[in-house]
Amino acid sequence: MKDILTAPFMVEMIRTTTNMYAHGWDERNGGNISLMLDEAEVMEYLDTDNVLRTIPTGFSAPALEGKYFLVTGTGKYFKNVAYDPAKNLGIVRLKDGGETAELLWGFTDGGKFTSEFPAHMMSHAARLAVDPANRVVMHCHPTNLLAMTYVHTLEEREFTRTLWQMCTECIVVFPDGVNVLPWMLCGTNKIGEATAEKMKTARLVVWAQHGLYGAGRDLDEAFGLIETAEKAAEIYMKIAHLPRVNTITDAQMHELEAHFGVKGREGYLD
């Protein structure tokens, strides 16, 4: 067996959690990531017949039966992942229609996956139905997007349009826009179900007064989506109180669509 700490998916997970903490998106134990793995790549590093223990998930996700996930742990700090991956991360396989997780590696202190695990898995199932190549769900607390939910309408079309207008690249990076949930109690199946429903039409879902969920085909794509939206929100928060003399017009965004071969969300441009 190869050393799992040298696995490309492990190296990238460590780099990503470290980078997210450095960006200020994941203070204390805020935020979590789940990365779906292929069985073949897991078998290069682990004996998949060796189940360390089983953990009830508290939800049902039949579409994810037999799927493997590298996931951050509950109560764990992103800043510590690089120093002790086996304590702060775990690899699990779902069974019993998603109601049980088999721990194959990690959580060496007796811990378990993030409390947002149901929301992650429901979002994975939703995104896979739209894009079979989706592998990542990422939750964090980007400062400016969080601030924006206090001063901007939460209506999804207007929220998306404001972000698109802040940076030329925004409509290119997330043409599907941004979906928004009003404040809800976190760590529950209810918010997981609501997030999954929003994930059917966009890869970014804002939790008002809390944070953001992002999805992607790999860690880079999910991170880049969040990074781009957060930069746009930062610009908005810097200028929201000022008279706007210039902006990116809908006509200019149509030019971007044509040039980059993307299509903004239906009905979001005039």
XYZ file of N, CA and C in Angstrom, residues 4-200:
591
model
N -0.784 7.071 2.322
C -1.948 7.891 1.972
C -1.662 9.387 2.070
N -0.690 9.757 2.889
C -0.382 11.181 3.011
C 0.287 11.736 1.754
N 0.691 10.832 0.848
C 1.265 11.268 -0.429
C 0.239 11.252 -1.558
N -0.975 10.793 -1.262
C -2.013 10.721 -2.292
C -2.336 12.122 -2.803
N -2.470 12.309 -4.106
C -2.777 13.640 -4.642
C -4.015 14.257 -4.009
N -5.053 13.455 -3.760
C -6.270 14.025 -3.160
C -6.019 14.493 -1.735
N -5.122 13.810 -1.014
C -4.813 14.219 0.355
C -3.955 15.483 0.362
N -2.961 15.516 -0.505
C -2.098 16.690 -0.601
C -2.914 17.930 -0.939
N -3.852 17.785 -1.896
C -4.656 18.937 -2.312
C -5.645 19.348 -1.227
N -6.184 18.378 -0.496
C -7.089 18.715 0.597
C -6.352 19.506 1.682
N -5.148 19.087 2.008
C -4.354 19.795 3.015
C -4.025 21.210 2.544
N -3.628 21.339 1.287
C -3.318 22.662 0.736
C -4.547 23.562 0.750
N -5.699 22.997 0.407
C -6.923 23.795 0.317
C -7.386 24.269 1.683
N -7.419 23.380 2.665
C -7.851 23.791 4.007
C -6.910 24.845 4.578
N -5.611 24.681 4.335
C -4.630 25.656 4.809
C -4.856 27.014 4.156
N -5.114 26.992 2.851
C -5.319 28.226 2.095
C -6.611 28.919 2.517
N -7.656 28.141 2.769
C -8.933 28.735 3.179
C -8.804 29.396 4.543
N -8.064 28.764 5.451
C -7.848 29.376 6.759
C -7.062 30.679 6.606
N -6.030 30.658 5.739
C -5.214 31.854 5.527
C -6.027 32.999 4.927
N -7.050 32.667 4.144
C -7.923 33.687 3.562
C -8.887 34.281 4.593
N -8.976 33.674 5.766
C -9.896 34.166 6.779
C -11.321 33.685 6.596
N -11.490 32.621 5.797
C -12.832 32.114 5.528
C -13.298 31.085 6.554
N -12.383 30.545 7.337
C -12.702 29.405 8.203
C -12.094 29.594 9.586
N -12.578 30.623 10.276
C -12.116 30.904 11.631
C -12.459 29.739 12.565
N -11.647 29.548 13.591
C -11.884 28.505 14.596
C -12.187 27.175 13.889
N -13.331 26.569 14.194
C -13.709 25.332 13.505
C -14.801 25.586 12.474
N -14.894 26.830 11.999
C -15.904 27.172 11.004
C -15.535 26.645 9.636
N -16.486 26.065 8.952
C -16.270 25.584 7.594
C -15.983 24.100 7.534
N -16.206 23.519 6.370
C -16.016 22.085 6.161
C -15.947 21.772 4.673
N -15.302 20.677 4.352
C -15.142 20.253 2.956
C -15.401 18.756 2.861
N -16.042 18.342 1.780
C -16.146 16.918 1.462
C -15.754 16.723 0.002
N -14.904 15.743 -0.221
C -14.377 15.433 -1.554
C -14.707 13.982 -1.876
N -15.481 13.760 -2.923
C -15.817 12.394 -3.325
C -14.635 11.768 -4.058
N -14.301 10.533 -3.657
C -13.154 9.828 -4.207
C -13.613 8.622 -5.016
N -12.804 8.248 -6.001
C -13.060 7.017 -6.745
C -12.536 5.832 -5.948
N -13.274 4.730 -5.996
C -12.844 3.539 -5.251
C -11.445 3.089 -5.663
N -11.151 3.165 -6.953
C -9.847 2.703 -7.437
C -8.703 3.488 -6.823
N -8.865 4.808 -6.678
C -7.778 5.596 -6.100
C -7.661 5.359 -4.601
N -8.788 5.109 -3.935
C -8.734 4.798 -2.510
C -7.996 3.482 -2.280
N -8.235 2.501 -3.125
C -7.649 1.162 -2.947
C -6.142 1.147 -3.121
N -5.594 2.191 -3.731
C -4.131 2.279 -3.832
C -3.495 2.566 -2.483
N -4.291 3.103 -1.548
C -3.750 3.570 -0.271
C -4.365 2.890 0.956
N -5.535 2.276 0.791
C -6.224 1.688 1.938
C -6.779 0.315 1.592
N -6.863 -0.539 2.610
C -7.583 -1.796 2.496
C -9.052 -1.470 2.745
N -9.856 -1.452 1.693
C -11.241 -1.023 1.825
C -12.117 -2.049 2.551
N -11.557 -3.223 2.849
C -12.283 -4.213 3.646
C -12.078 -3.988 5.141
N -11.140 -3.125 5.481
C -10.820 -2.868 6.882
C -11.605 -1.651 7.383
N -12.778 -1.921 7.929
C -13.636 -0.849 8.453
C -13.275 -0.619 9.921
N -12.819 0.578 10.240
C -12.384 0.901 11.601
C -13.571 0.997 12.560
N -14.635 1.618 12.122
C -15.875 1.712 12.897
C -16.967 2.264 12.003
N -18.199 2.136 12.446
C -19.327 2.674 11.692
C -19.928 3.850 12.455
N -20.440 4.820 11.704
C -20.994 6.042 12.288
C -22.350 6.302 11.656
N -23.421 6.396 12.445
C -24.726 6.757 11.870
C -24.670 8.171 11.295
N -25.323 8.369 10.154
C -25.294 9.691 9.524
C -26.514 10.534 9.885
N -27.626 9.901 10.196
C -28.817 10.658 10.542
C -29.600 11.155 9.350
N -29.328 10.607 8.172
C -30.076 11.004 6.987
C -30.034 9.861 5.984
N -30.779 10.009 4.901
C -30.816 9.004 3.844
C -30.387 9.628 2.527
N -29.490 8.946 1.815
C -29.028 9.426 0.509
C -28.729 8.223 -0.380
N -29.767 7.538 -0.848
C -29.570 6.321 -1.646
C -28.686 6.519 -2.868
N -28.690 7.727 -3.433
C -27.885 7.993 -4.633
C -26.393 7.915 -4.356
N -26.013 7.982 -3.068
C -24.597 7.971 -2.698
C -24.160 6.631 -2.120
N -24.990 5.619 -2.233
C -24.654 4.286 -1.727
C -23.304 3.833 -2.287
N -22.394 3.437 -1.388
C -21.092 2.926 -1.791
C -20.068 3.982 -2.154
N -20.422 5.251 -2.073
C -19.491 6.322 -2.427
C -18.506 6.599 -1.288
N -17.302 7.007 -1.666
C -16.232 7.307 -0.722
C -16.042 8.819 -0.630
N -15.808 9.312 0.588
C -15.607 10.744 0.783
C -14.456 11.004 1.750
N -13.596 11.943 1.373
C -12.614 12.525 2.286
C -13.266 13.774 2.845
N -13.398 13.847 4.177
C -14.200 14.911 4.780
C -13.532 15.454 6.034
N -13.717 16.729 6.276
C -13.179 17.353 7.489
C -14.020 16.949 8.698
N -13.392 16.990 9.874
C -14.038 16.512 11.092
C -14.787 17.587 11.857
N -15.741 17.163 12.659
C -16.493 18.087 13.488
C -15.604 18.671 14.580
N -15.733 19.973 14.789
C -14.960 20.649 15.820
C -13.492 20.844 15.487
N -13.101 20.513 14.248
C -11.682 20.600 13.876
C -11.364 21.950 13.237
N -10.158 22.421 13.489
C -9.695 23.702 12.959
C -8.915 23.469 11.659
N -9.274 24.204 10.620
C -8.563 24.070 9.342
C -7.065 24.337 9.504
N -6.694 25.209 10.431
C -5.280 25.543 10.596
C -4.460 24.356 11.084
N -5.130 23.333 11.633
C -4.417 22.177 12.186
C -4.338 20.989 11.234
N -5.046 21.053 10.112
C -5.106 19.903 9.209
C -3.718 19.496 8.723
N -2.902 20.465 8.348
C -1.574 20.155 7.811
C -0.669 19.485 8.844
N -0.899 19.762 10.118
C -0.039 19.232 11.170
C -0.450 17.844 11.640
N -1.736 17.517 11.486
C -2.220 16.195 11.897
C -3.417 15.808 11.039
N -3.176 15.442 9.781
C -4.284 15.107 8.878
C -5.156 13.971 9.406
N -4.539 12.955 10.009
C -5.287 11.771 10.435
C -6.253 12.065 11.582
N -6.005 13.109 12.313
C -6.904 13.496 13.405
C -8.033 14.387 12.893
N -7.734 15.224 11.924
C -8.675 16.258 11.485
C -9.480 15.892 10.245
N -9.082 14.829 9.566
C -9.768 14.378 8.357
C -10.159 12.908 8.504
N -11.109 12.483 7.686
C -11.480 11.078 7.663
C -11.916 10.658 6.274
N -11.768 9.385 5.973
C -12.296 8.814 4.734
C -13.393 7.831 5.110
N -14.580 8.068 4.569
C -15.725 7.219 4.885
C -16.350 6.681 3.605
N -17.047 5.556 3.764
C -17.828 4.965 2.673
C -19.274 4.857 3.157
N -20.203 5.340 2.352
C -21.612 5.302 2.746
C -22.248 3.963 2.402
N -23.088 3.484 3.306
C -23.841 2.259 3.052
C -25.233 2.422 3.666
N -26.064 1.383 3.535
C -27.433 1.417 4.056
C -28.194 2.629 3.529
N -28.029 2.908 2.236
C -28.730 4.043 1.636
C -28.257 5.379 2.154
N -27.013 5.421 2.622
C -26.436 6.651 3.136
C -26.642 6.846 4.624
N -27.343 5.945 5.282
C -27.645 6.105 6.702
C -26.490 5.701 7.614
N -25.500 5.010 7.043
C -24.319 4.602 7.812
C -23.058 4.980 7.055
N -22.071 5.472 7.796
C -20.763 5.766 7.215
C -19.742 4.797 7.809
N -19.013 4.115 6.957
C -17.938 3.225 7.397
C -16.630 4.011 7.385
N -15.997 4.146 8.529
C -14.737 4.871 8.614
C -13.596 3.958 8.192
N -12.866 4.379 7.167
C -11.752 3.593 6.637
C -10.401 4.170 7.029
N -10.388 5.443 7.372
C -9.128 6.114 7.748
C -9.464 7.421 8.452
N -8.617 7.810 9.413
C -8.718 9.128 10.010
C -9.550 9.200 11.279
N -9.834 10.430 11.705
C -10.559 10.704 12.952
C -9.963 9.878 14.098
N -8.636 9.939 14.211
C -7.909 9.069 15.137
C -8.164 9.368 16.609
N -8.760 10.517 16.892
C -9.062 10.848 18.291
C -10.467 10.403 18.685
N -11.107 9.606 17.824
C -12.455 9.147 18.105
C -13.533 10.065 17.581
N -13.145 11.091 16.854
C -14.103 12.048 16.315
C -14.869 11.500 15.131
N -15.597 12.393 14.480
C -16.355 11.999 13.300
C -16.436 13.182 12.341
N -17.149 12.978 11.265
C -17.277 14.004 10.230
C -18.016 15.233 10.744
N -17.863 16.335 10.006
C -18.500 17.607 10.317
C -19.991 17.468 10.604
N -20.503 18.346 11.457
C -21.933 18.360 11.757
C -22.756 18.743 10.534
N -22.107 19.339 9.529
C -22.799 19.709 8.296
C -22.780 18.572 7.267
N -22.377 17.367 7.697
C -22.276 16.234 6.781
C -23.583 15.980 6.025
N -24.754 16.011 6.697
C -25.989 15.818 5.935
C -26.162 16.834 4.814
N -25.882 18.116 5.101
C -26.005 19.150 4.069
C -25.039 18.878 2.913
N -23.834 18.434 3.254
C -22.860 18.106 2.216
C -23.363 16.980 1.327
N -23.798 15.886 1.944
C -24.193 14.713 1.168
C -25.433 14.990 0.321
N -26.386 15.719 0.879
C -27.575 16.080 0.101
C -27.194 16.957 -1.089
N -26.224 17.850 -0.876
C -25.760 18.706 -1.970
C -24.989 17.899 -3.007
N -24.178 16.932 -2.565
C -23.494 16.054 -3.523
C -24.513 15.341 -4.404
N -25.543 14.781 -3.786
C -26.552 14.057 -4.553
C -27.235 14.974 -5.560
N -27.540 16.200 -5.130
C -28.204 17.161 -6.018
C -27.307 17.554 -7.182
N -26.041 17.823 -6.896
C -25.119 18.241 -7.952
C -24.811 17.098 -8.914
N -24.684 15.867 -8.403
C -24.400 14.725 -9.270
C -25.529 14.496 -10.272
N -26.751 14.804 -9.864
C -27.888 14.653 -10.771
C -27.817 15.660 -11.917
N -27.158 16.788 -11.667
C -27.003 17.842 -12.678
C -25.700 17.664 -13.450
N -24.633 17.315 -12.726
C -23.292 17.192 -13.295
C -22.612 15.957 -12.705
N -22.591 14.836 -13.421
C -22.009 13.596 -12.908
C -20.523 13.704 -12.563
N -19.864 14.776 -13.012
C -18.444 14.957 -12.721
C -18.208 15.731 -11.424
N -19.261 16.208 -10.785
C -19.086 16.982 -9.550
C -18.473 16.115 -8.460
N -17.500 16.664 -7.721
C -16.816 15.884 -6.684
C -16.702 16.622 -5.352
N -16.915 17.930 -5.330
C -16.596 18.716 -4.140
C -17.790 19.517 -3.655
N -17.972 19.534 -2.345
C -18.853 20.490 -1.681
C -18.025 21.161 -0.591
N -18.084 22.479 -0.543
C -17.227 23.281 0.326
C -18.060 24.335 1.037
N -17.930 24.408 2.354
C -18.658 25.405 3.140
C -17.663 26.271 3.899
N -17.873 27.586 3.854
C -16.974 28.497 4.562
C -17.717 29.790 4.869
N -17.003 30.724 5.514
C -17.607 31.979 5.968
C -16.846 33.178 5.385
N -16.937 33.404 4.078
C -16.223 34.527 3.466
C -16.755 35.865 3.996
N -15.853 36.708 4.460
C -16.231 37.913 5.202
C -17.170 38.838 4.431
N -16.838 39.135 3.194
C -17.607 40.139 2.460
C -18.944 39.621 1.948
N -18.999 38.358 1.552
C -20.281 37.783 1.176
C -21.214 37.727 2.374
N -20.648 37.402 3.537
C -21.435 37.391 4.764
C -21.946 38.796 5.083
N -21.058 39.794 4.985
C -21.457 41.181 5.248
C -22.535 41.633 4.269
N -22.415 41.202 3.039
C -23.348 41.625 1.992
C -24.780 41.205 2.319
N -24.947 40.086 3.008
C -26.303 39.607 3.317
C -27.014 40.483 4.340
N -26.287 41.397 4.988
C -26.898 42.324 5.933
C -27.405 43.604 5.259
N -26.851 43.943 4.107
C -27.153 45.247 3.517
C -27.744 45.170 2.114
N -27.819 43.980 1.546
C -28.311 43.804 0.177
C -29.558 42.928 0.215
N -30.496 43.200 -0.690
C -31.637 42.307 -0.806
C -31.164 40.875 -1.045
N -31.896 39.910 -0.511
C -31.540 38.506 -0.689
C -32.222 37.888 -1.907
N -32.906 38.701 -2.680
C -33.535 38.204 -3.902
C -32.434 37.734 -4.851
N -32.530 36.510 -5.328
C -31.404 35.859 -6.000
C -30.979 36.544 -7.298
N -31.924 37.003 -8.075
C -31.565 37.677 -9.321
C -30.779 38.944 -9.028
N -31.244 39.738 -8.083
C -30.569 40.995 -7.778
C -29.213 40.748 -7.111
N -29.138 39.750 -6.234
C -27.873 39.419 -5.575
C -26.829 38.992 -6.620
N -27.267 38.145 -7.551
C -26.376 37.680 -8.615
C -25.934 38.833 -9.501
N -26.880 39.655 -9.922
C -26.550 40.763 -10.821
C -25.551 41.720 -10.174
N -25.721 41.982 -8.892
C -24.766 42.863 -8.212
C -23.363 42.269 -8.267
N -23.234 40.990 -8.002
C -21.911 40.353 -8.052
C -21.350 40.362 -9.470
N -22.182 40.044 -10.450
C -21.729 40.075 -11.838
C -21.203 41.460 -12.229
N -21.804 42.511 -11.697
C -21.423 43.878 -12.056
C -20.124 44.337 -11.398
N -19.643 43.606 -10.412
C -18.463 44.044 -9.668
C -17.146 43.671 -10.344
N -17.111 42.556 -11.052
C -15.870 42.101 -11.703
C -16.207 41.564 -13.085
N -15.411 41.912 -14.055
C -15.656 41.460 -15.426
C -15.739 39.948 -15.517
N -14.928 39.229 -14.730
C -14.851 37.775 -14.865
C -16.024 37.038 -14.225
N -16.851 37.714 -13.428
C -17.850 37.005 -12.624
C -18.843 36.213 -13.455
N -19.421 36.816 -14.481
C -20.408 36.087 -15.279
C -19.757 34.924 -16.022
N -18.455 35.030 -16.267
C -17.724 33.950 -16.930
C -17.486 32.790 -15.955
N -17.141 33.115 -14.711
C -16.809 32.093 -13.715
C -18.056 31.425 -13.150
N -19.095 32.212 -12.855
C -20.333 31.596 -12.354
C -21.547 32.125 -13.111
N -21.679 31.715 -14.378
C -22.827 32.144 -15.188
C -24.156 31.624 -14.639
N -24.105 30.547 -13.851
C -25.328 30.009 -13.244
C -25.801 30.855 -12.069
N -25.024 31.864 -11.698
C -25.433 32.791 -10.657
C -25.243 32.262 -9.250
N -25.877 32.933 -8.309
C -25.775 32.607 -6.890
C -27.186 32.449 -6.331
N -27.430 31.352 -5.634
C -28.701 31.175 -4.944
C -28.547 31.570 -3.481
N -29.637 31.947 -2.842
C -29.565 32.494 -1.487
C -30.645 31.864 -0.605
N -30.251 31.474 0.598
C -31.193 31.017 1.615
C -31.284 32.068 2.718
N -32.472 32.342 3.224
C -32.567 33.209 4.406
C -31.956 32.492 5.601
N -31.760 33.209 6.691
C -31.162 32.583 7.873
C -31.961 31.347 8.270
N -31.230 30.249 8.527
C -31.823 29.005 9.010
C -30.889 28.409 10.046
N -31.417 27.579 10.916
C -30.586 26.893 11.897
C -29.644 25.947 11.184
N -28.352 26.069 11.472
C -27.355 25.236 10.795
C -27.241 23.866 11.469
N -26.588 22.925 10.777
C -26.361 21.608 11.333
C -27.597 20.728 11.374
N -28.620 21.069 10.582
C -29.865 20.306 10.585
C -30.144 19.738 9.196
N -30.978 18.710 9.143
C -31.379 18.161 7.855
C -32.215 19.162 7.064
N -32.951 20.029 7.772
C -33.806 21.004 7.091
C -32.986 21.942 6.223
N -31.891 22.477 6.772
C -31.062 23.378 5.968
C -30.315 22.590 4.894
N -30.010 21.325 5.177
C -29.379 20.479 4.173
C -30.289 20.263 2.976
N -31.548 19.995 3.237
C -32.517 19.785 2.165
C -32.728 21.061 1.365
N -32.809 22.196 2.057
C -33.008 23.473 1.370
C -31.802 23.823 0.501
N -30.595 23.550 1.019
C -29.374 23.820 0.257
C -29.301 22.934 -0.972
N -29.623 21.660 -0.808
C -29.591 20.721 -1.937
C -30.547 21.158 -3.041
N -31.720 21.652 -2.657
C -32.676 22.135 -3.652
C -32.092 23.313 -4.428
N -31.407 24.212 -3.733
C -30.769 25.361 -4.391
C -29.601 24.923 -5.275
N -28.939 23.830 -4.884
C -27.787 23.332 -5.644
C -28.180 22.773 -7.016
N -29.461 22.543 -7.209
C -29.909 22.026 -8.500
C -29.754 23.055 -9.612
